[in-house]
C-alpha cells in the first residue's frame, strides 16, 4: 500500500490569552505513513477515531512558570495530546491484537500513531447504540468521575438533598490533574510540589450532568447551579428539582430556602464552598472534584472549615485515577443506560483534525453546547 | 440536720481581656442548704465532687455580640457552669438512687445543686486506681474525643505517619461547642448561624496527649508540635517520635523531612492546616477537632483545599457528641489502661471553690501544667 497522509495538530506557540486557531496549534499534513510497513518495534499502530477537547488543555498551553502550580506544557512542534479513542490497526504485541479499541489520556492529535507502551490505556467494548464520542464524555472520564465519586463518597440516602455546582463551568480537572501526575502521586511519598493544570474558563460538564441524574436515581432532591439560563434549563430537563443561574440568583438564598444540603458536589470552591458549608446538614458529605474559582485568580481561602467539626462533616477529594475499582461496574451499566435513554447526555461534535484549533478556543469561551469532541476518522 | 453553707462561684462581670480572680467570678458563701429537707420536686440533690476548668469557658464570659459566632454567655449573678462530676446524695427519682455518680457539661460551680433533668448526664463507675479528677480529662471528654475520633476516622495502619498539633494549645473545643449546641444541630435542619464558643488561649490538651499514645499503640510514627519546650519534652515522654516547638522550628521543614503524613489531628487550623495539606500523603485522613488559630483573630482562609482532590484526601470534623457509640468501649478500656499506667496523663489539681477564679485565669495564660481540675469535695 502506498504511504498516505498522516495529519497532525502541532503545538505552535504559547497563547497570550485565548488559544488562537492556526497560531496556537496548526493542522499539519506534511507527514506520510505506510500503514503496512511503518516500523512498530514491538508496539501497536493505532488509528485515531475520536479526540476529547477539554478546558484543562489550556493549562498545557502555558509556559512553565515559577508559581507553585507547575504545569505539564505541550512541546512546541509536537502534536498536542489528550483523551482519545483509537483502534489498533496493526500489532507486534501478541496480547493486543489488531481490532482492539483503546482509550487513554495520552492520545496524540494525529491520524495514526505508534504506541509502544499501553500503560494507562484501557480497552473498550462499544455499545451499538452509542457512538465512540460518547465514550469520551458521559461514558468516559467525566462520567466515570461522577459515577465512581458518587458511589464511593456520597453515602446518599433517599430523601436527602444534594447540591451540584458547575460555577463558571468546569471540566473534571481533578481527574485530569491526577492522571497527569500519576507517577508523582503514586510513588513519591516525599513529593512537595504538585503540578496543576490551569483552566481558564469552563463549561457545564458531563460530570455535573451525570451527578444530577445519579442523585435523582437515588431519590434525592437536587439543587443545581450554573452560569447561564440555557444550562439551567438543561439541568431541569435532566431532573434537577431546583436549578438556578448563580449570576442572577444568590446561592445562599437558595440554600437557605431549599437546604440544608446532605451531599455537595463541588466543582467551584471559593465562596460557593463557604456557602455550602454554612448550609450543610449535620453529617453532610462534601465531594470536591474541582475548584475552578481559584484556577485563574488564585485559590480563595475557605473560611468556614470550623463548621466541619460543628456539624460532623466529611470532605472527600475525588481523583478518578484512584477509583479504578468502579470501572467494571461503570462500563457494564452506564453505556447501556445511555444507549437506552435512561441517562441523558449532550455533546458537540466536530469532524476532522482541522477543526481542533477552533474547538480548543470554543471550550475556553464556552461556545460549545455539550461535551466537545472531534471525530478524526470513522472506522 | 442543720443547714450548711452552700458555696458557689458566681459570674460577676464580663472581663475586658483575661478573667480577673475576684472580679470576673466571685466565691460566694452566703447561701445555705439543708441537705435533708431541701425541696427536690422529683429531682436529685447532687453533691459536687470535681469541676473541669477549660479554656473554652472564656467564650462564655463574653457578652453576646453581633458577630456570626453567637455565644452562650454565663448569667451575671448566677453560678458558672462546666463539666463536672457529682454524687447523688438524695433522690426523688426512682431510676437514679442516691450514691450514683453523674458526669456532664451542665454542672454548676456550687457545692450542692438540685438536678431536675438528667438529660445530657451519664453515670460513671469509678476505677479504684483513678481519682475522679481523671474522669474529667484523660478518662473524660478530652480523652473520649481522642479515642472516638481516632477509632472512627483515622483508619490508621501500622507504619503510617501521624501529625498531632496543639498549636498555642487547645481544649477540645469541638466537643464542647457541639454539646452546647446540641439542640440546634440535632433538630434544626434549616439553622443558619451556629453559636461558637471562643477560646482565648489554650494548652497542650488531654486529647492531644491521648491521640499521641493511641497512634503509637497502632504502630504509627508520630510527629507532634507544641508551643513550649516543656510540652515538647512531655510529648516525647509519652511516645512522640518527632516533637518540636513550632515557635522555634518551621513546621514545613519538619514535615518535609519527616512526612508525608497519613493522619493529621488538627487542633489548629490556619496556616498549619495548609502546611499539613502540602505534606499529606495520598489518601491521608485529616481529623479536624478545632481551629484555635481562628478563635481570636478570625478564621484564616485555607488555600490548599485543591489538594484534597489532587491527593484523594478525606477531611473529617470531629464532634464527640455524635460519637456516643464509642462510650462503652471507652469506659471499659481507657480508665483501666490509665490506672495500670499503660496510658499516661497529666493533671493540675487545685482544691476548693475559692480557687476557681485563679484556675480560670491560669488556663488562659497557660500557667497550669496539666489538665486543670478543681476538687470541690472528697466523697
PDB file of N, CA, C and O in Angstrom, chain A residues 67-116:
ATOM      1  N   UNK A  67       5.438  29.679  39.532  1.00  0.00           N
ATOM      2  CA  UNK A  67       4.392  29.552  40.526  1.00  0.00           C
ATOM      3  C   UNK A  67       4.404  28.154  41.120  1.00  0.00           C
ATOM      4  O   UNK A  67       5.020  27.216  40.613  1.00  0.00           O
ATOM      5  N   UNK A  68       3.717  28.037  42.215  1.00  0.00           N
ATOM      6  CA  UNK A  68       3.561  26.760  42.905  1.00  0.00           C
ATOM      7  C   UNK A  68       2.998  25.717  41.946  1.00  0.00           C
ATOM      8  O   UNK A  68       3.339  24.543  41.993  1.00  0.00           O
ATOM      9  N   UNK A  69       2.119  26.187  41.047  1.00  0.00           N
ATOM     10  CA  UNK A  69       1.420  25.264  40.166  1.00  0.00           C
ATOM     11  C   UNK A  69       2.255  24.982  38.922  1.00  0.00           C
ATOM     12  O   UNK A  69       2.086  25.600  37.885  1.00  0.00           O
ATOM     13  N   UNK A  70       3.180  24.073  39.033  1.00  0.00           N
ATOM     14  CA  UNK A  70       3.931  23.641  37.861  1.00  0.00           C
ATOM     15  C   UNK A  70       2.973  22.992  36.878  1.00  0.00           C
ATOM     16  O   UNK A  70       1.946  22.455  37.251  1.00  0.00           O
ATOM     17  N   UNK A  71       3.287  23.056  35.603  1.00  0.00           N
ATOM     18  CA  UNK A  71       2.386  22.507  34.599  1.00  0.00           C
ATOM     19  C   UNK A  71       3.089  21.456  33.780  1.00  0.00           C
ATOM     20  O   UNK A  71       4.282  21.191  33.941  1.00  0.00           O
ATOM     21  N   UNK A  72       2.331  20.859  32.905  1.00  0.00           N
ATOM     22  CA  UNK A  72       2.898  19.865  32.004  1.00  0.00           C
ATOM     23  C   UNK A  72       2.657  20.360  30.587  1.00  0.00           C
ATOM     24  O   UNK A  72       1.740  19.923  29.910  1.00  0.00           O
ATOM     25  N   UNK A  73       3.451  21.331  30.134  1.00  0.00           N
ATOM     26  CA  UNK A  73       3.145  22.005  28.869  1.00  0.00           C
ATOM     27  C   UNK A  73       3.357  21.099  27.648  1.00  0.00           C
ATOM     28  O   UNK A  73       4.201  20.205  27.660  1.00  0.00           O
ATOM     29  N   UNK A  74       2.589  21.375  26.599  1.00  0.00           N
ATOM     30  CA  UNK A  74       2.802  20.705  25.322  1.00  0.00           C
ATOM     31  C   UNK A  74       4.159  21.135  24.778  1.00  0.00           C
ATOM     32  O   UNK A  74       4.664  22.219  25.097  1.00  0.00           O
ATOM     33  N   UNK A  75       4.733  20.293  23.937  1.00  0.00           N
ATOM     34  CA  UNK A  75       6.031  20.608  23.335  1.00  0.00           C
ATOM     35  C   UNK A  75       5.809  21.309  22.001  1.00  0.00           C
ATOM     36  O   UNK A  75       5.028  20.843  21.157  1.00  0.00           O
ATOM     37  N   UNK A  76       6.487  22.421  21.823  1.00  0.00           N
ATOM     38  CA  UNK A  76       6.388  23.168  20.563  1.00  0.00           C
ATOM     39  C   UNK A  76       6.838  22.265  19.407  1.00  0.00           C
ATOM     40  O   UNK A  76       7.871  21.597  19.482  1.00  0.00           O
ATOM     41  N   UNK A  77       6.024  22.256  18.349  1.00  0.00           N
ATOM     42  CA  UNK A  77       6.377  21.477  17.172  1.00  0.00           C
ATOM     43  C   UNK A  77       5.924  20.024  17.221  1.00  0.00           C
ATOM     44  O   UNK A  77       6.043  19.297  16.236  1.00  0.00           O
ATOM     45  N   UNK A  78       5.405  19.616  18.375  1.00  0.00           N
ATOM     46  CA  UNK A  78       4.916  18.239  18.521  1.00  0.00           C
ATOM     47  C   UNK A  78       3.388  18.244  18.555  1.00  0.00           C
ATOM     48  O   UNK A  78       2.767  19.254  18.901  1.00  0.00           O
ATOM     49  N   UNK A  79       2.772  17.098  18.238  1.00  0.00           N
ATOM     50  CA  UNK A  79       1.310  17.032  18.340  1.00  0.00           C
ATOM     51  C   UNK A  79       0.850  17.272  19.780  1.00  0.00           C
ATOM     52  O   UNK A  79       1.524  16.832  20.721  1.00  0.00           O
ATOM     53  N   UNK A  80      -0.257  17.987  19.938  1.00  0.00           N
ATOM     54  CA  UNK A  80      -0.856  18.076  21.263  1.00  0.00           C
ATOM     55  C   UNK A  80      -1.448  16.717  21.602  1.00  0.00           C
ATOM     56  O   UNK A  80      -1.603  15.847  20.741  1.00  0.00           O
ATOM     57  N   UNK A  81      -1.752  16.524  22.857  1.00  0.00           N
ATOM     58  CA  UNK A  81      -2.124  15.214  23.390  1.00  0.00           C
ATOM     59  C   UNK A  81      -3.346  15.377  24.280  1.00  0.00           C
ATOM     60  O   UNK A  81      -3.483  16.393  24.954  1.00  0.00           O
ATOM     61  N   UNK A  82      -4.223  14.400  24.268  1.00  0.00           N
ATOM     62  CA  UNK A  82      -5.381  14.472  25.159  1.00  0.00           C
ATOM     63  C   UNK A  82      -6.102  13.141  25.231  1.00  0.00           C
ATOM     64  O   UNK A  82      -5.614  12.126  24.706  1.00  0.00           O
ATOM     65  N   UNK A  83      -7.273  13.148  25.855  1.00  0.00           N
ATOM     66  CA  UNK A  83      -8.077  11.932  25.879  1.00  0.00           C
ATOM     67  C   UNK A  83      -8.520  11.603  24.461  1.00  0.00           C
ATOM     68  O   UNK A  83      -8.889  12.500  23.692  1.00  0.00           O
ATOM     69  N   UNK A  84      -8.497  10.335  24.138  1.00  0.00           N
ATOM     70  CA  UNK A  84      -8.941   9.931  22.823  1.00  0.00           C
ATOM     71  C   UNK A  84      -9.165   8.429  22.751  1.00  0.00           C
ATOM     72  O   UNK A  84      -8.809   7.685  23.678  1.00  0.00           O
ATOM     73  N   UNK A  85      -9.749   8.024  21.648  1.00  0.00           N
ATOM     74  CA  UNK A  85     -10.014   6.599  21.399  1.00  0.00           C
ATOM     75  C   UNK A  85      -9.471   6.260  20.020  1.00  0.00           C
ATOM     76  O   UNK A  85      -9.651   7.020  19.063  1.00  0.00           O
ATOM     77  N   UNK A  86      -8.790   5.125  19.952  1.00  0.00           N
ATOM     78  CA  UNK A  86      -8.285   4.671  18.662  1.00  0.00           C
ATOM     79  C   UNK A  86      -8.487   3.166  18.508  1.00  0.00           C
ATOM     80  O   UNK A  86      -8.825   2.471  19.474  1.00  0.00           O
ATOM     81  N   UNK A  87      -8.278   2.718  17.288  1.00  0.00           N
ATOM     82  CA  UNK A  87      -8.386   1.277  17.032  1.00  0.00           C
ATOM     83  C   UNK A  87      -7.007   0.774  16.574  1.00  0.00           C
ATOM     84  O   UNK A  87      -6.312   1.435  15.792  1.00  0.00           O
ATOM     85  N   UNK A  88      -6.633  -0.381  17.107  1.00  0.00           N
ATOM     86  CA  UNK A  88      -5.345  -0.967  16.744  1.00  0.00           C
ATOM     87  C   UNK A  88      -5.464  -1.533  15.320  1.00  0.00           C
ATOM     88  O   UNK A  88      -6.309  -2.388  15.062  1.00  0.00           O
ATOM     89  N   UNK A  89      -4.631  -1.022  14.388  1.00  0.00           N
ATOM     90  CA  UNK A  89      -4.722  -1.496  13.008  1.00  0.00           C
ATOM     91  C   UNK A  89      -3.617  -2.505  12.676  1.00  0.00           C
ATOM     92  O   UNK A  89      -3.730  -3.275  11.724  1.00  0.00           O
ATOM     93  N   UNK A  90      -2.558  -2.504  13.441  1.00  0.00           N
ATOM     94  CA  UNK A  90      -1.501  -3.492  13.264  1.00  0.00           C
ATOM     95  C   UNK A  90      -0.799  -3.631  14.596  1.00  0.00           C
ATOM     96  O   UNK A  90      -0.662  -2.656  15.338  1.00  0.00           O
ATOM     97  N   UNK A  91      -0.343  -4.856  14.922  1.00  0.00           N
ATOM     98  CA  UNK A  91       0.229  -5.068  16.252  1.00  0.00           C
ATOM     99  C   UNK A  91       1.421  -6.005  16.196  1.00  0.00           C
ATOM    100  O   UNK A  91       1.417  -6.993  15.467  1.00  0.00           O
ATOM    101  N   UNK A  92       2.430  -5.657  16.956  1.00  0.00           N
ATOM    102  CA  UNK A  92       3.533  -6.580  17.196  1.00  0.00           C
ATOM    103  C   UNK A  92       3.538  -7.032  18.654  1.00  0.00           C
ATOM    104  O   UNK A  92       4.514  -7.579  19.152  1.00  0.00           O
ATOM    105  N   UNK A  93       2.431  -6.743  19.332  1.00  0.00           N
ATOM    106  CA  UNK A  93       2.256  -7.154  20.728  1.00  0.00           C
ATOM    107  C   UNK A  93       1.180  -8.236  20.745  1.00  0.00           C
ATOM    108  O   UNK A  93       0.012  -7.984  20.470  1.00  0.00           O
ATOM    109  N   UNK A  94       1.587  -9.452  21.075  1.00  0.00           N
ATOM    110  CA  UNK A  94       0.664 -10.587  20.945  1.00  0.00           C
ATOM    111  C   UNK A  94      -0.527 -10.469  21.894  1.00  0.00           C
ATOM    112  O   UNK A  94      -1.566 -11.095  21.695  1.00  0.00           O
ATOM    113  N   UNK A  95      -0.407  -9.648  22.916  1.00  0.00           N
ATOM    114  CA  UNK A  95      -1.508  -9.513  23.874  1.00  0.00           C
ATOM    115  C   UNK A  95      -2.561  -8.503  23.413  1.00  0.00           C
ATOM    116  O   UNK A  95      -3.629  -8.407  24.002  1.00  0.00           O
ATOM    117  N   UNK A  96      -2.213  -7.719  22.399  1.00  0.00           N
ATOM    118  CA  UNK A  96      -3.150  -6.697  21.916  1.00  0.00           C
ATOM    119  C   UNK A  96      -3.302  -6.843  20.410  1.00  0.00           C
ATOM    120  O   UNK A  96      -2.613  -6.177  19.637  1.00  0.00           O
ATOM    121  N   UNK A  97      -4.224  -7.684  19.984  1.00  0.00           N
ATOM    122  CA  UNK A  97      -4.371  -7.903  18.558  1.00  0.00           C
ATOM    123  C   UNK A  97      -5.011  -6.715  17.848  1.00  0.00           C
ATOM    124  O   UNK A  97      -5.664  -5.872  18.475  1.00  0.00           O
ATOM    125  N   UNK A  98      -4.805  -6.639  16.541  1.00  0.00           N
ATOM    126  CA  UNK A  98      -5.479  -5.629  15.732  1.00  0.00           C
ATOM    127  C   UNK A  98      -6.985  -5.748  15.934  1.00  0.00           C
ATOM    128  O   UNK A  98      -7.516  -6.839  16.133  1.00  0.00           O
ATOM    129  N   UNK A  99      -7.657  -4.595  15.882  1.00  0.00           N
ATOM    130  CA  UNK A  99      -9.100  -4.592  16.088  1.00  0.00           C
ATOM    131  C   UNK A  99      -9.517  -4.146  17.480  1.00  0.00           C
ATOM    132  O   UNK A  99     -10.680  -3.821  17.726  1.00  0.00           O
ATOM    133  N   UNK A 100      -8.558  -4.124  18.402  1.00  0.00           N
ATOM    134  CA  UNK A 100      -8.874  -3.679  19.767  1.00  0.00           C
ATOM    135  C   UNK A 100      -9.053  -2.154  19.799  1.00  0.00           C
ATOM    136  O   UNK A 100      -8.341  -1.416  19.113  1.00  0.00           O
ATOM    137  N   UNK A 101      -9.973  -1.705  20.618  1.00  0.00           N
ATOM    138  CA  UNK A 101     -10.187  -0.271  20.826  1.00  0.00           C
ATOM    139  C   UNK A 101      -9.540   0.164  22.136  1.00  0.00           C
ATOM    140  O   UNK A 101      -9.755  -0.483  23.167  1.00  0.00           O
ATOM    141  N   UNK A 102      -8.779   1.231  22.078  1.00  0.00           N
ATOM    142  CA  UNK A 102      -8.097   1.694  23.289  1.00  0.00           C
ATOM    143  C   UNK A 102      -8.519   3.110  23.639  1.00  0.00           C
ATOM    144  O   UNK A 102      -8.888   3.918  22.771  1.00  0.00           O
ATOM    145  N   UNK A 103      -8.459   3.399  24.914  1.00  0.00           N
ATOM    146  CA  UNK A 103      -8.896   4.698  25.450  1.00  0.00           C
ATOM    147  C   UNK A 103      -7.876   5.159  26.476  1.00  0.00           C
ATOM    148  O   UNK A 103      -7.458   4.383  27.334  1.00  0.00           O
ATOM    149  N   UNK A 104      -7.448   6.408  26.397  1.00  0.00           N
ATOM    150  CA  UNK A 104      -6.497   6.926  27.377  1.00  0.00           C
ATOM    151  C   UNK A 104      -6.295   8.420  27.204  1.00  0.00           C
ATOM    152  O   UNK A 104      -6.838   9.048  26.284  1.00  0.00           O
ATOM    153  N   UNK A 105      -5.525   8.984  28.133  1.00  0.00           N
ATOM    154  CA  UNK A 105      -5.302  10.431  28.142  1.00  0.00           C
ATOM    155  C   UNK A 105      -4.148  10.824  27.240  1.00  0.00           C
ATOM    156  O   UNK A 105      -3.976  11.992  26.903  1.00  0.00           O
ATOM    157  N   UNK A 106      -3.342   9.847  26.826  1.00  0.00           N
ATOM    158  CA  UNK A 106      -2.108  10.185  26.098  1.00  0.00           C
ATOM    159  C   UNK A 106      -2.227   9.916  24.602  1.00  0.00           C
ATOM    160  O   UNK A 106      -1.316   9.400  23.963  1.00  0.00           O
ATOM    161  N   UNK A 107      -3.375  10.303  24.040  1.00  0.00           N
ATOM    162  CA  UNK A 107      -3.561  10.109  22.605  1.00  0.00           C
ATOM    163  C   UNK A 107      -3.108  11.370  21.863  1.00  0.00           C
ATOM    164  O   UNK A 107      -3.664  12.448  22.074  1.00  0.00           O
ATOM    165  N   UNK A 108      -2.108  11.235  20.977  1.00  0.00           N
ATOM    166  CA  UNK A 108      -1.663  12.402  20.225  1.00  0.00           C
ATOM    167  C   UNK A 108      -2.701  12.784  19.165  1.00  0.00           C
ATOM    168  O   UNK A 108      -3.415  11.923  18.647  1.00  0.00           O
ATOM    169  N   UNK A 109      -2.764  14.072  18.888  1.00  0.00           N
ATOM    170  CA  UNK A 109      -3.706  14.539  17.876  1.00  0.00           C
ATOM    171  C   UNK A 109      -3.117  14.316  16.489  1.00  0.00           C
ATOM    172  O   UNK A 109      -2.646  15.244  15.846  1.00  0.00           O
ATOM    173  N   UNK A 110      -3.127  13.062  16.073  1.00  0.00           N
ATOM    174  CA  UNK A 110      -2.699  12.741  14.716  1.00  0.00           C
ATOM    175  C   UNK A 110      -3.451  11.505  14.247  1.00  0.00           C
ATOM    176  O   UNK A 110      -3.972  10.732  15.056  1.00  0.00           O
ATOM    177  N   UNK A 111      -3.507  11.321  12.943  1.00  0.00           N
ATOM    178  CA  UNK A 111      -4.389  10.276  12.404  1.00  0.00           C
ATOM    179  C   UNK A 111      -3.939   8.872  12.762  1.00  0.00           C
ATOM    180  O   UNK A 111      -4.750   8.011  13.067  1.00  0.00           O
ATOM    181  N   UNK A 112      -2.639   8.648  12.691  1.00  0.00           N
ATOM    182  CA  UNK A 112      -2.090   7.344  13.070  1.00  0.00           C
ATOM    183  C   UNK A 112      -0.914   7.585  14.014  1.00  0.00           C
ATOM    184  O   UNK A 112      -0.156   8.553  13.826  1.00  0.00           O
ATOM    185  N   UNK A 113      -0.742   6.707  14.976  1.00  0.00           N
ATOM    186  CA  UNK A 113       0.436   6.826  15.850  1.00  0.00           C
ATOM    187  C   UNK A 113       0.871   5.448  16.330  1.00  0.00           C
ATOM    188  O   UNK A 113       0.068   4.505  16.377  1.00  0.00           O
ATOM    189  N   UNK A 114       2.137   5.370  16.662  1.00  0.00           N
ATOM    190  CA  UNK A 114       2.686   4.118  17.188  1.00  0.00           C
ATOM    191  C   UNK A 114       2.653   4.190  18.706  1.00  0.00           C
ATOM    192  O   UNK A 114       3.105   5.175  19.303  1.00  0.00           O
ATOM    193  N   UNK A 115       2.101   3.161  19.323  1.00  0.00           N
ATOM    194  CA  UNK A 115       2.020   3.104  20.773  1.00  0.00           C
ATOM    195  C   UNK A 115       2.944   1.993  21.267  1.00  0.00           C
ATOM    196  O   UNK A 115       2.710   0.809  21.017  1.00  0.00           O
ATOM    197  N   UNK A 116       4.007   2.401  21.958  1.00  0.00           N
ATOM    198  CA  UNK A 116       4.990   1.426  22.422  1.00  0.00           C
ATOM    199  C   UNK A 116       4.550   0.766  23.734  1.00  0.00           C
ATOM    200  O   UNK A 116       4.820  -0.400  23.975  1.00  0.00           O
TER     201      UNK A 116
END
